[in-house]
Amino acid sequence: MAVDRLLNVARKEFSDHITSRRFIIILGLLLVISAISIHDGIENYNNSLESYNEQLQRMQELEDPYTSWMPQKPSIMFVFISMMSYMTMLGGILAIAIGFDLVSKEKETRSLKSLLSHPLYRDEIINGKALGGVGALGFAMALALAIALGLLLIFSIVPTLEEFAAILIFGAVSLGFLLAYFAVALTMSTAAKESGNALIYTLVIFFAVSSLLPMFGAMAADAFAGDPPEMPEMPPMPREVVRTSSGGGYFVSTASQNVVYGGADDPAWREYEEEMQNYIDKRRFINDISNLLSPQMNYYTVAIAVTNPQIMATMDAPVPYGMAPEEKPGLAEALGRVWMNIAALIVFPSAFFAATYVKFMRMDIR
Amino acid sequence: MIRTESLTKVYNGKAAVDGLDLEVGEGEIFGFLGPNGAGKSTTILMLTGMIEPTGGRCLVDGIEVAKDPLKVKEIIGYLPEDVGFYGNMTGEQNLDYFARFYGMDARERKERIAKLLELVHLDGVTQKAGEYSRGMKQRLGLAQALINDPKVLFLDEPTANLDPEGVREYRELVEHLAGEGKTIFVSSHILSEVREVCRTVGLLAKGRLVAQGTLEEVARALAPSDGDAVRIVVETRERLPELEDPEIISVERNGTRAVVRAKADIRDRLTETLFLEGLHVREMRIEEPDIEDVFMAAYRR
């Protein structure tokens, strides 16, 4: 494979994308919504900051006896939480829009035969197409982040170095999510004879992995984990621990039956606790496994870890204590907790790109 | 310049091209004839390195295509049947995209493209290729096939979408390119088209080469066998009498006209006999098989 030929294909594909009406319209919509939600996010951030300052001031005035408790300074990453919801919808549509007819259109217009008659290998064509698409999505993502950063600066909010790194990682994760659907669309475009069919197949997969899969995951968890263990007789008062977090249309909740410590000396009760913990772990494991196949769920999980590491730490804390740790976890630590989701975000598009590659190399071009 | 040895391509257990042995010399204009579905396009795809043969091999300018397709593509040009382009780009932009694969610098590309667009009468056309008529696309296809100034040119049904004026220009262009020493391989199912431009032909039917040579040689080879007999057409002004000659096998008479089957060409003796009997000879010729009829019969076989 020669780099110059690969880049020639990629350059042409990139240029086709960024000048196509379809791309410009969807990108425009994405950027406008992005700007609006970032603006709203900034307002929320400013309000939180104001309330934080008031709390600080009040504590100083009262010479607060609760010296161990300090209000938490809001992070500017809250601003980016709102980006997640429309990124999964509009971003997904953008990725599908640029990928679903990349190969099928060439088959329909017969330009592929003309192209293949010139000295270049098939893998240079398909890799060039993929590279051009990745470049166009990267360009879209860079524009969205540039607008967000610009708005932050306009409102005199200057990110720290760690926040800036988090913003870049958020961009990279969002790009990874877009690539997942771009890869699906490209595969379908290679497999289908017509662009219309390629689009339908892509949308079917899009809805299957974004909606059906998490639903099936929950059903499978119910089916495989079985019934929760029976409580021993005369149990201590049960306490339901419900932890929720929300942001920009994303809502996650974990609920579990648990107990206050106090009856821990009772062997029956201890056994029940262990069984309950196993039951919860089992359910969570099955659910997590099925969610790993969904780019949406992986994206949500990783993006939450980047934008709000505290929530992730709270969710991962041992169930009986179910509270956020005192120390705010760092970005690296938060990412470490979601390494499987990060890996899944890389593996998902890679698998589809590999399928595209194999299919394209064997494609009948008569 | 072009050689195939037992070239075979099998699709789903069925041979599209079956043990094809073909040879085309340098500078020839070769017509590859055959009905639709005979395997002409499949053969061209193998010769241009776009698909791999199931068996046998093909060579262009001594290079085995399956082993080094890129090297072959650098010296050939190919005009596919129903050629397609990128509809969002102008003809010039399409050609520029293809030209970049040959390592030409910007100035070289610009000069070459301007020359080719002028050659196919598309210079000054600014509309996008998606808005081109089929004839314009065909002409742009010819230009893209010539972008690298190829030694060998493969043209698959080149006149399929051209109007009469376009066909005339195409013929002139092929003659001009042949004059430059290029080898031209024209695939077509239209005999009249091949007849106009090609010096040698090969006839393909059901994936097999039925005959190869000049048109006359192929026609003779394909003509229905009549042993070694010669068919002589005779016509006189007066009613024909009985014809007698030891070489005559049979005579089909019809008033003033007859078709004589003889063991040898006896036209001189027949003319003399008729003259001595006071008859006026209007026609005396050897009946050659009609090429169209012969090819049609071969197509139907």
XYZ file of C-alpha atoms in Angstrom:
667
model
C 0.000 0.000 0.000
C 1.435 3.351 -1.037
C 0.779 6.313 1.217
C 0.482 8.826 -1.623
C -2.289 6.828 -3.332
C -4.085 6.278 -0.023
C -3.886 9.992 0.749
C -5.121 10.872 -2.719
C -8.282 8.849 -2.097
C -8.632 10.216 1.465
C -8.151 13.818 0.292
C -10.864 13.448 -2.332
C -13.254 11.755 0.117
C -12.656 14.402 2.786
C -13.242 17.155 0.269
C -16.439 15.432 -0.959
C -17.752 15.192 2.610
C -17.118 18.710 3.753
C -18.536 20.210 0.565
C -21.622 17.985 0.410
C -24.948 19.631 1.156
C -25.960 16.725 3.394
C -22.889 17.095 5.604
C -23.114 20.876 5.789
C -26.798 20.837 6.823
C -26.394 18.223 9.561
C -23.135 19.738 10.797
C -24.736 23.190 10.853
C -27.612 21.821 12.933
C -25.183 20.055 15.248
C -23.125 23.204 15.767
C -26.142 25.438 16.379
C -27.599 23.038 18.952
C -24.145 22.600 20.418
C -23.716 26.341 20.820
C -27.169 26.740 22.399
C -26.683 23.927 24.895
C -23.168 25.059 25.749
C -24.579 28.516 26.360
C -27.219 27.016 28.677
C -24.534 24.909 30.336
C -22.441 28.012 30.961
C -25.394 29.721 32.603
C -25.931 26.702 34.849
C -22.234 26.620 35.619
C -22.242 30.303 36.558
C -25.263 29.743 38.801
C -23.555 26.797 40.492
C -20.404 28.833 40.909
C -22.378 31.657 42.458
C -24.072 29.297 44.894
C -20.698 27.712 45.710
C -19.229 31.134 46.503
C -22.237 31.981 48.669
C -21.859 28.728 50.593
C -18.178 29.413 51.115
C -18.901 32.900 52.318
C -21.640 31.684 54.679
C -19.325 29.088 56.191
C -16.707 31.717 56.792
C -19.263 34.055 58.369
C -20.667 31.360 60.649
C -17.229 30.041 61.509
C -18.771 26.765 60.627
C -18.344 23.994 63.186
C -18.592 21.356 60.402
C -15.044 22.035 59.281
C -14.742 18.613 57.739
C -17.427 19.412 55.142
C -16.554 21.702 52.279
C -18.808 22.547 49.337
C -17.438 21.329 46.020
C -16.405 23.816 43.391
C -18.352 23.116 40.181
C -16.325 21.893 37.227
C -16.642 23.496 33.820
C -16.976 19.954 32.494
C -20.650 20.126 33.558
C -21.053 22.350 30.519
C -20.151 19.428 28.261
C -22.590 16.960 29.818
C -25.372 18.514 27.755
C -23.394 17.763 24.581
C -23.756 14.025 25.124
C -27.459 13.704 24.373
C -27.468 15.450 21.006
C -24.097 13.955 20.094
C -25.663 10.494 20.286
C -28.554 11.551 18.086
C -27.365 14.235 15.655
C -23.771 13.052 15.736
C -24.917 9.514 15.012
C -27.020 10.764 12.108
C -24.060 12.761 10.781
C -21.829 9.684 10.943
C -24.419 7.551 9.178
C -25.087 10.263 6.607
C -21.493 10.381 5.438
C -20.955 6.630 5.454
C -24.041 4.865 4.137
C -23.397 5.447 0.420
C -19.615 5.676 0.333
C -19.210 2.426 -1.588
C -22.745 1.694 -2.792
C -22.945 5.007 -4.658
C -19.719 4.180 -6.469
C -21.265 0.868 -7.471
C -24.450 2.579 -8.620
C -22.704 5.264 -10.659
C -20.083 2.773 -11.868
C -17.288 5.134 -10.887
C -15.678 2.321 -8.889
C -14.817 0.460 -12.074
C -13.237 3.590 -13.542
C -11.255 4.143 -10.365
C -10.079 0.532 -10.161
C -8.778 0.672 -13.722
C -6.051 3.031 -12.516
C -2.965 1.865 -10.633
C -4.111 1.499 -7.044
C -5.007 -1.433 -4.848
C -8.438 -2.049 -3.436
C -7.239 -1.688 0.142
C -5.963 1.796 -0.686
C -9.457 2.733 -1.824
C -11.303 1.422 1.211
C -8.702 2.684 3.680
C -8.695 6.059 1.937
C -12.474 6.227 2.174
C -12.356 5.356 5.861
C -9.614 7.909 6.467
C -11.531 10.621 4.612
C -14.637 9.893 6.696
C -12.682 9.891 9.944
C -11.138 13.207 8.899
C -14.551 14.726 8.164
C -15.986 13.564 11.508
C -12.844 14.770 13.266
C -13.300 18.106 11.565
C -16.929 18.265 12.746
C -15.920 17.341 16.284
C -13.081 19.877 16.298
C -15.496 22.594 15.166
C -17.983 21.694 17.918
C -15.254 21.764 20.573
C -13.796 24.993 19.183
C -17.220 26.644 19.443
C -17.616 25.346 22.996
C -14.190 26.605 24.011
C -14.812 29.908 22.274
C -18.060 30.368 24.199
C -16.325 29.525 27.462
C -13.686 32.157 26.787
C -16.313 34.703 25.736
C -17.921 34.209 29.137
C -14.508 34.603 30.772
C -14.318 30.987 31.843
C -10.771 29.770 31.373
C -10.292 25.995 31.735
C -7.426 24.713 33.809
C -4.894 22.403 32.227
C -6.672 19.340 33.595
C -10.022 20.622 32.403
C -8.552 21.339 28.993
C -7.213 17.764 28.879
C -10.663 16.514 29.913
C -12.271 18.542 27.104
C -9.874 17.012 24.574
C -10.555 13.512 25.914
C -14.285 14.209 25.761
C -13.820 15.195 22.109
C -11.850 12.028 21.412
C -14.479 9.846 23.091
C -17.259 11.591 21.147
C -15.285 11.014 17.944
C -14.931 7.352 18.907
C -18.697 7.155 19.254
C -19.236 8.793 15.837
C -16.747 6.370 14.290
C -18.781 3.441 15.593
C -21.775 4.433 13.464
C -19.627 5.569 10.575
C -18.077 2.082 10.542
C -21.511 0.427 10.602
C -22.680 2.638 7.719
C -19.527 1.923 5.715
C -19.944 -1.828 6.209
C -23.551 -1.719 5.090
C -22.590 0.444 2.119
C -20.093 -2.212 1.055
C -22.445 -5.124 1.648
C -25.588 -3.639 0.072
C -26.016 -3.208 -3.661
C -28.023 -0.027 -3.326
C -27.588 3.007 -1.091
C -31.243 2.903 0.000
C -30.828 -0.593 1.379
C -27.515 0.347 2.999
C -29.242 3.206 4.834
C -32.067 0.968 6.042
C -29.683 -1.723 7.290
C -27.590 0.920 9.086
C -30.640 2.439 10.788
C -31.803 -1.000 11.881
C -28.424 -1.628 13.538
C -28.417 1.897 14.988
C -31.732 1.358 16.748
C -30.920 -2.223 17.684
C -27.719 -1.369 19.522
C -28.968 1.908 20.945
C -32.414 0.822 22.164
C -33.014 -2.893 21.872
C -29.682 -4.102 23.200
C -29.843 -2.300 26.576
C -33.430 -3.542 26.907
C -32.422 -7.122 26.168
C -29.516 -6.705 28.571
C -31.908 -5.852 31.388
C -34.166 -8.763 30.428
C -31.205 -11.144 30.285
C -30.064 -9.907 33.685
C -33.521 -10.678 35.092
C -33.562 -14.076 33.447
C -30.073 -15.210 34.404
C -29.764 -13.677 37.864
C -32.998 -15.277 38.975
C -34.998 -14.099 41.986
C -33.375 -12.000 44.710
C -32.508 -13.942 47.895
C -35.123 -14.201 50.613
C -34.578 -12.029 53.650
C -34.030 -13.874 56.936
C -36.791 -13.680 59.511
C -37.003 -10.589 61.713
C -34.671 -8.587 59.600
C -33.453 -5.210 60.595
C -35.233 -2.307 58.894
C -34.358 -2.431 55.205
C -33.136 0.683 53.561
C -33.394 1.300 49.901
C -30.387 2.905 48.457
C -31.114 4.790 45.307
C -28.461 6.804 43.665
C -29.197 8.895 40.620
C -27.378 11.281 38.464
C -28.536 13.115 35.412
C -27.206 15.421 32.829
C -28.301 16.592 29.412
C -30.865 13.906 28.789
C -28.685 11.188 30.244
C -30.113 9.509 33.252
C -28.603 6.665 35.170
C -29.881 5.073 38.282
C -28.828 2.144 40.370
C -31.180 0.777 42.928
C -30.611 -1.971 45.393
C -32.141 -3.385 48.453
C -29.788 -3.183 51.359
C -29.693 -3.025 55.040
C -28.283 -0.852 57.743
C -25.390 -2.374 59.529
C -26.232 -3.501 62.944
C -27.381 -7.046 62.452
C -24.043 -8.069 60.980
C -23.335 -10.371 63.862
C -26.282 -12.568 62.923
C -24.892 -15.390 60.677
C -28.202 -15.715 58.776
C -28.217 -12.050 58.159
C -24.564 -12.084 57.041
C -25.341 -14.886 54.629
C -28.284 -12.957 53.257
C -26.060 -9.927 52.750
C -23.509 -11.957 50.833
C -26.183 -13.538 48.659
C -27.722 -10.167 47.953
C -24.325 -8.747 47.018
C -23.721 -11.711 44.675
C -27.171 -11.249 43.170
C -26.521 -7.561 42.528
C -23.064 -8.245 41.118
C -24.444 -10.915 38.811
C -27.195 -8.650 37.483
C -24.753 -5.841 37.008
C -22.268 -8.098 35.241
C -24.846 -9.347 32.704
C -26.123 -5.841 32.148
C -22.616 -4.454 31.730
C -21.698 -7.170 29.254
C -24.698 -6.460 27.030
C -24.114 -2.718 27.353
C -20.575 -3.175 26.118
C -22.050 -3.982 22.704
C -23.882 -0.669 22.615
C -21.778 2.320 21.538
C -24.341 4.629 23.160
C -23.998 3.024 26.568
C -20.223 2.945 26.310
C -20.175 6.555 25.230
C -22.427 7.612 28.098
C -20.311 5.730 30.610
C -16.975 7.080 29.391
C -18.260 10.602 28.815
C -19.722 10.688 32.342
C -16.375 9.503 33.696
C -14.675 12.382 31.866
C -17.193 15.107 32.583
C -18.154 14.077 36.096
C -15.683 11.633 37.680
C -17.425 12.095 41.034
C -20.598 10.337 39.852
C -18.587 7.441 38.527
C -16.771 7.126 41.841
C -20.093 7.206 43.691
C -21.563 4.517 41.461
C -18.537 2.301 41.974
C -18.434 2.744 45.744
C -19.332 -0.321 47.862
C -23.094 -0.561 48.048
C -23.653 -0.349 51.825
C -21.803 2.939 52.030
C -23.200 4.185 48.709
C -21.760 7.681 48.998
C -19.249 9.666 47.136
C -15.729 9.370 48.446
C -14.392 12.401 50.194
C -11.607 12.962 47.702
C -12.524 13.936 44.178
C -11.083 11.282 41.814
C -8.687 12.409 39.102
C -9.318 12.095 35.386
C -6.901 9.176 34.980
C -8.543 7.321 37.834
C -12.004 7.924 36.391
C -10.889 6.667 32.997
C -9.296 3.646 34.632
C -12.687 2.679 36.069
C -14.245 2.590 32.567
C -11.416 0.966 30.661
C -13.692 -1.778 29.376
C -16.065 0.760 27.874
C -13.135 2.596 26.311
C -11.901 -0.688 24.859
C -15.411 -1.462 23.581
C -15.588 1.958 21.906
C -12.388 1.040 20.059
C -13.284 -2.590 19.310
C -16.790 -1.877 17.941
C -15.757 0.326 14.984
C -12.607 -1.760 14.459
C -14.714 -4.898 13.997
C -16.954 -3.175 11.472
C -13.987 -1.645 9.636
C -12.441 -5.122 9.430
C -15.683 -6.549 8.033
C -15.800 -3.707 5.487
C -12.230 -4.370 4.468
C -12.805 -8.086 3.905
C -16.050 -7.506 2.018
C -14.585 -4.780 -0.190
C -11.503 -6.830 -1.049
C -13.722 -9.702 -2.205
C -16.365 -7.594 -3.890
C -17.494 -8.590 -7.365
C -17.060 -5.527 -9.548
C -18.620 -6.811 -12.778
C 1.460 -7.383 -26.799
C -1.554 -9.196 -25.304
C -1.507 -12.930 -24.665
C -3.789 -15.246 -22.770
C -3.005 -18.875 -21.994
C -5.887 -21.161 -21.035
C -7.476 -18.179 -19.312
C -10.450 -19.270 -17.251
C -12.875 -17.533 -14.941
C -15.519 -19.468 -13.075
C -18.476 -17.826 -11.307
C -20.633 -20.012 -9.086
C -19.425 -23.174 -10.766
C -20.088 -21.825 -14.273
C -17.234 -20.866 -16.590
C -17.682 -17.310 -17.872
C -14.369 -17.627 -19.725
C -13.240 -21.122 -20.562
C -9.606 -21.862 -21.469
C -9.117 -18.801 -23.654
C -5.959 -18.696 -25.798
C -5.564 -15.380 -27.521
C -2.750 -13.363 -29.009
C -2.824 -9.740 -30.136
C 0.251 -8.208 -31.741
C 1.729 -4.774 -31.031
C 0.015 -1.910 -32.844
C -2.990 -4.036 -33.842
C -6.576 -2.878 -33.633
C -8.202 -6.060 -32.416
C -11.950 -6.589 -32.380
C -13.242 -8.886 -29.659
C -16.616 -10.027 -30.907
C -19.290 -12.060 -29.263
C -22.907 -11.953 -28.168
C -23.914 -10.517 -24.805
C -22.847 -12.837 -22.002
C -20.126 -14.495 -24.077
C -17.444 -13.500 -21.552
C -15.932 -10.475 -23.317
C -16.158 -8.083 -20.360
C -14.920 -10.761 -17.958
C -11.908 -11.315 -20.213
C -11.203 -7.578 -20.262
C -11.506 -7.366 -16.474
C -8.863 -10.081 -16.165
C -6.646 -8.416 -18.769
C -6.880 -5.089 -16.948
C -6.040 -6.628 -13.575
C -9.403 -5.890 -12.019
C -10.330 -9.497 -11.304
C -8.132 -12.545 -10.901
C -8.471 -15.521 -13.216
C -9.590 -18.856 -11.803
C -7.137 -20.615 -14.086
C -4.546 -19.892 -16.768
C -2.821 -16.560 -17.122
C -2.759 -13.407 -19.182
C 0.120 -11.162 -20.100
C 0.246 -7.583 -21.319
C 3.554 -6.411 -22.747
C 5.165 -9.489 -21.187
C 3.896 -8.696 -17.671
C 1.720 -11.314 -16.026
C -1.347 -9.364 -14.988
C -2.320 -11.372 -11.894
C 1.218 -11.125 -10.507
C 1.764 -7.424 -11.085
C -1.569 -5.715 -11.769
C -0.320 -2.262 -10.848
C 2.519 -2.383 -13.345
C 0.051 -3.428 -16.029
C -2.389 -0.672 -15.081
C 0.384 1.862 -15.541
C 0.722 0.975 -19.234
C -2.892 0.368 -20.147
C -6.023 2.451 -20.482
C -9.504 1.047 -19.985
C -12.867 2.380 -21.043
C -15.504 0.290 -19.249
C -18.935 -0.387 -20.647
C -21.325 2.245 -19.195
C -18.426 4.220 -17.782
C -19.161 6.184 -14.596
C -17.696 9.245 -12.918
C -17.985 11.291 -9.767
C -21.085 13.347 -10.408
C -20.125 16.112 -7.979
C -16.931 16.887 -9.900
C -16.339 18.409 -13.332
C -14.777 16.365 -16.098
C -11.493 18.140 -15.488
C -11.604 17.366 -11.748
C -12.400 13.716 -12.439
C -9.426 13.442 -14.767
C -7.198 15.254 -12.289
C -8.147 12.771 -9.569
C -7.245 9.816 -11.780
C -4.058 11.473 -13.069
C -2.699 11.791 -9.524
C -2.342 7.999 -9.366
C 0.353 8.168 -12.038
C 2.637 10.471 -10.081
C 2.229 13.384 -12.502
C 3.029 16.824 -11.137
C 0.463 19.627 -11.264
C 1.771 21.190 -14.487
C 1.978 17.836 -16.241
C -1.574 16.968 -15.188
C -2.935 20.300 -16.328
C -1.346 20.039 -19.757
C -2.368 16.427 -20.275
C -5.959 17.031 -19.178
C -6.339 20.104 -21.390
C -5.050 18.121 -24.361
C -7.369 15.173 -23.718
C -10.449 17.307 -23.159
C -9.765 19.013 -26.460
C -9.298 15.635 -28.127
C -12.724 14.401 -26.978
C -14.374 17.803 -27.543
C -15.144 18.439 -23.895
C -12.896 21.462 -23.501
C -14.736 24.433 -22.097
C -17.439 22.240 -20.539
C -17.821 23.471 -16.969
C -20.834 21.451 -15.809
C -20.472 18.636 -13.298
C -20.061 15.089 -14.643
C -23.371 14.179 -13.011
C -25.093 16.443 -15.523
C -23.344 14.931 -18.555
C -25.287 13.096 -21.261
C -24.357 9.466 -21.828
C -22.430 10.425 -24.947
C -20.441 13.037 -23.044
C -19.671 10.477 -20.344
C -18.462 8.068 -22.993
C -16.135 10.741 -24.399
C -14.872 11.597 -20.932
C -14.367 7.861 -20.427
C -12.126 7.790 -23.460
C -10.161 10.730 -22.052
C -9.709 8.985 -18.676
C -8.531 5.846 -20.469
C -5.872 7.930 -22.193
C -4.777 9.917 -19.131
C -1.508 7.974 -18.777
C -0.759 7.863 -22.527
C -1.120 4.059 -22.478
C 0.591 1.519 -24.710
C -2.508 -0.660 -24.777
C -6.077 0.543 -24.827
C -9.036 -1.639 -23.846
C -12.384 -0.339 -25.052
C -15.519 -2.158 -23.895
C -18.520 -1.407 -26.148
C -17.055 2.017 -26.973
C -19.817 3.255 -29.284
C -22.752 2.036 -27.202
C -23.834 5.512 -26.110
C -22.571 7.629 -28.988
C -24.619 9.406 -31.639
C -23.587 8.983 -35.321
C -21.319 12.025 -35.167
C -19.747 10.698 -31.968
C -19.222 7.316 -33.616
C -17.476 8.965 -36.565
C -15.222 10.931 -34.218
C -14.501 7.797 -32.215
C -13.415 5.940 -35.369
C -11.110 8.792 -36.331
C -9.667 8.832 -32.839
C -9.013 5.089 -32.862
C -7.259 5.408 -36.221
C -5.225 8.295 -34.853
C -4.231 6.315 -31.732
C -3.334 3.277 -33.810
C -1.164 5.587 -35.878
C 0.750 6.392 -32.698
C 1.575 2.695 -32.364
C -0.882 1.870 -29.584
C -2.430 -1.564 -29.406
C -6.201 -1.277 -29.266
C -8.484 -4.010 -27.995
C -12.106 -3.278 -28.858
C -14.822 -5.416 -27.360
C -18.199 -5.267 -29.051
C -21.188 -7.342 -30.044
C -21.807 -5.126 -33.077
C -20.032 -6.595 -36.087
C -20.439 -3.493 -38.245
C -18.632 -1.420 -35.625
C -15.703 -3.797 -35.336
C -15.571 -4.153 -39.097
C -15.055 -0.409 -39.483
C -12.019 -0.060 -37.240
C -10.442 -3.462 -36.553
C -7.865 -5.217 -38.606
C -8.089 -8.523 -36.785
C -10.888 -10.076 -34.763
C -11.537 -12.857 -32.328
C -14.955 -14.363 -31.888
C -15.968 -15.463 -28.415
C -19.000 -17.628 -27.720
C -19.905 -19.146 -24.355
C -16.511 -18.235 -22.942
C -14.568 -19.961 -25.707
C -12.669 -18.492 -28.624
C -14.393 -19.732 -31.764
C -12.082 -18.148 -34.345
C -9.346 -15.541 -34.665
C -7.742 -13.747 -37.631
C -8.753 -11.142 -40.197
C -12.490 -10.738 -40.716
C -12.328 -12.683 -43.981
C -10.336 -15.485 -42.390
C -12.763 -15.735 -39.522
C -15.757 -15.633 -41.839
C -14.262 -18.386 -43.965
C -13.462 -20.467 -40.908
C -16.974 -20.087 -39.628
C -18.796 -20.523 -42.935
C -20.866 -23.695 -43.189
C -18.669 -26.437 -44.564
C -19.237 -27.384 -48.210
C -16.280 -29.716 -48.583
C -13.788 -28.336 -51.100
C -16.552 -27.229 -53.432
C -16.580 -23.790 -55.038
C -19.890 -22.038 -55.522
C -20.043 -20.009 -58.720
C -22.908 -17.632 -59.473
C -23.736 -17.312 -63.165
C -26.223 -14.973 -64.810
C -26.867 -14.451 -68.514
C -29.204 -12.242 -70.544
C -30.738 -15.255 -72.228
C -32.112 -18.391 -70.614
C -29.298 -20.627 -69.384
C -28.770 -23.914 -71.211
C -27.570 -27.138 -69.587
C -24.044 -26.650 -68.237
C -21.593 -29.471 -68.715
C -18.107 -29.777 -67.296
C -16.307 -32.694 -65.655
C -15.621 -30.501 -62.610
C -19.271 -29.635 -62.005
C -20.873 -31.335 -59.008
C -24.339 -29.821 -59.206
C -26.238 -26.900 -60.716
C -29.196 -25.016 -59.260
C -30.846 -23.272 -62.204
C -33.476 -20.604 -62.148
C -34.147 -19.198 -65.632
C -31.264 -16.895 -66.499
C -29.452 -17.502 -63.222
C -27.660 -20.523 -61.738
C -25.439 -21.441 -58.800
C -22.860 -23.987 -59.862
C -21.103 -26.215 -57.338
C -17.796 -27.321 -58.794
C -14.677 -29.126 -57.651
C -12.523 -26.187 -58.773
C -12.793 -22.611 -59.981
C -14.014 -23.165 -63.572
C -15.208 -19.614 -64.279
C -12.880 -19.219 -67.314
C -14.157 -22.393 -68.962
C -17.796 -21.576 -68.202
C -17.431 -18.084 -69.685
C -15.873 -19.490 -72.842
C -18.631 -22.129 -73.252
C -21.410 -19.592 -72.804
C -19.709 -17.153 -75.211
C -19.397 -19.875 -77.853
C -23.113 -20.604 -77.468
C -23.825 -16.912 -78.183
C -25.009 -16.050 -74.699
C -24.353 -12.684 -73.015
C -22.806 -13.159 -69.552
C -24.030 -10.600 -67.025
C -22.441 -12.042 -63.880
C -19.831 -14.679 -63.117
C -18.430 -14.744 -59.578
C -17.407 -16.989 -56.685
C -20.020 -16.835 -53.963
C -18.394 -15.804 -50.656
C -20.272 -16.439 -47.413
C -21.950 -13.291 -46.031
C -19.979 -12.204 -42.984
C -23.014 -10.942 -41.089
C -24.826 -14.239 -41.683
C -21.790 -16.256 -40.677
C -21.332 -14.322 -37.437
C -24.998 -14.433 -36.624
C -24.931 -18.186 -37.114
C -21.869 -18.428 -34.851
C -23.594 -16.254 -32.219
C -26.578 -18.607 -32.234
C -24.486 -21.763 -31.900
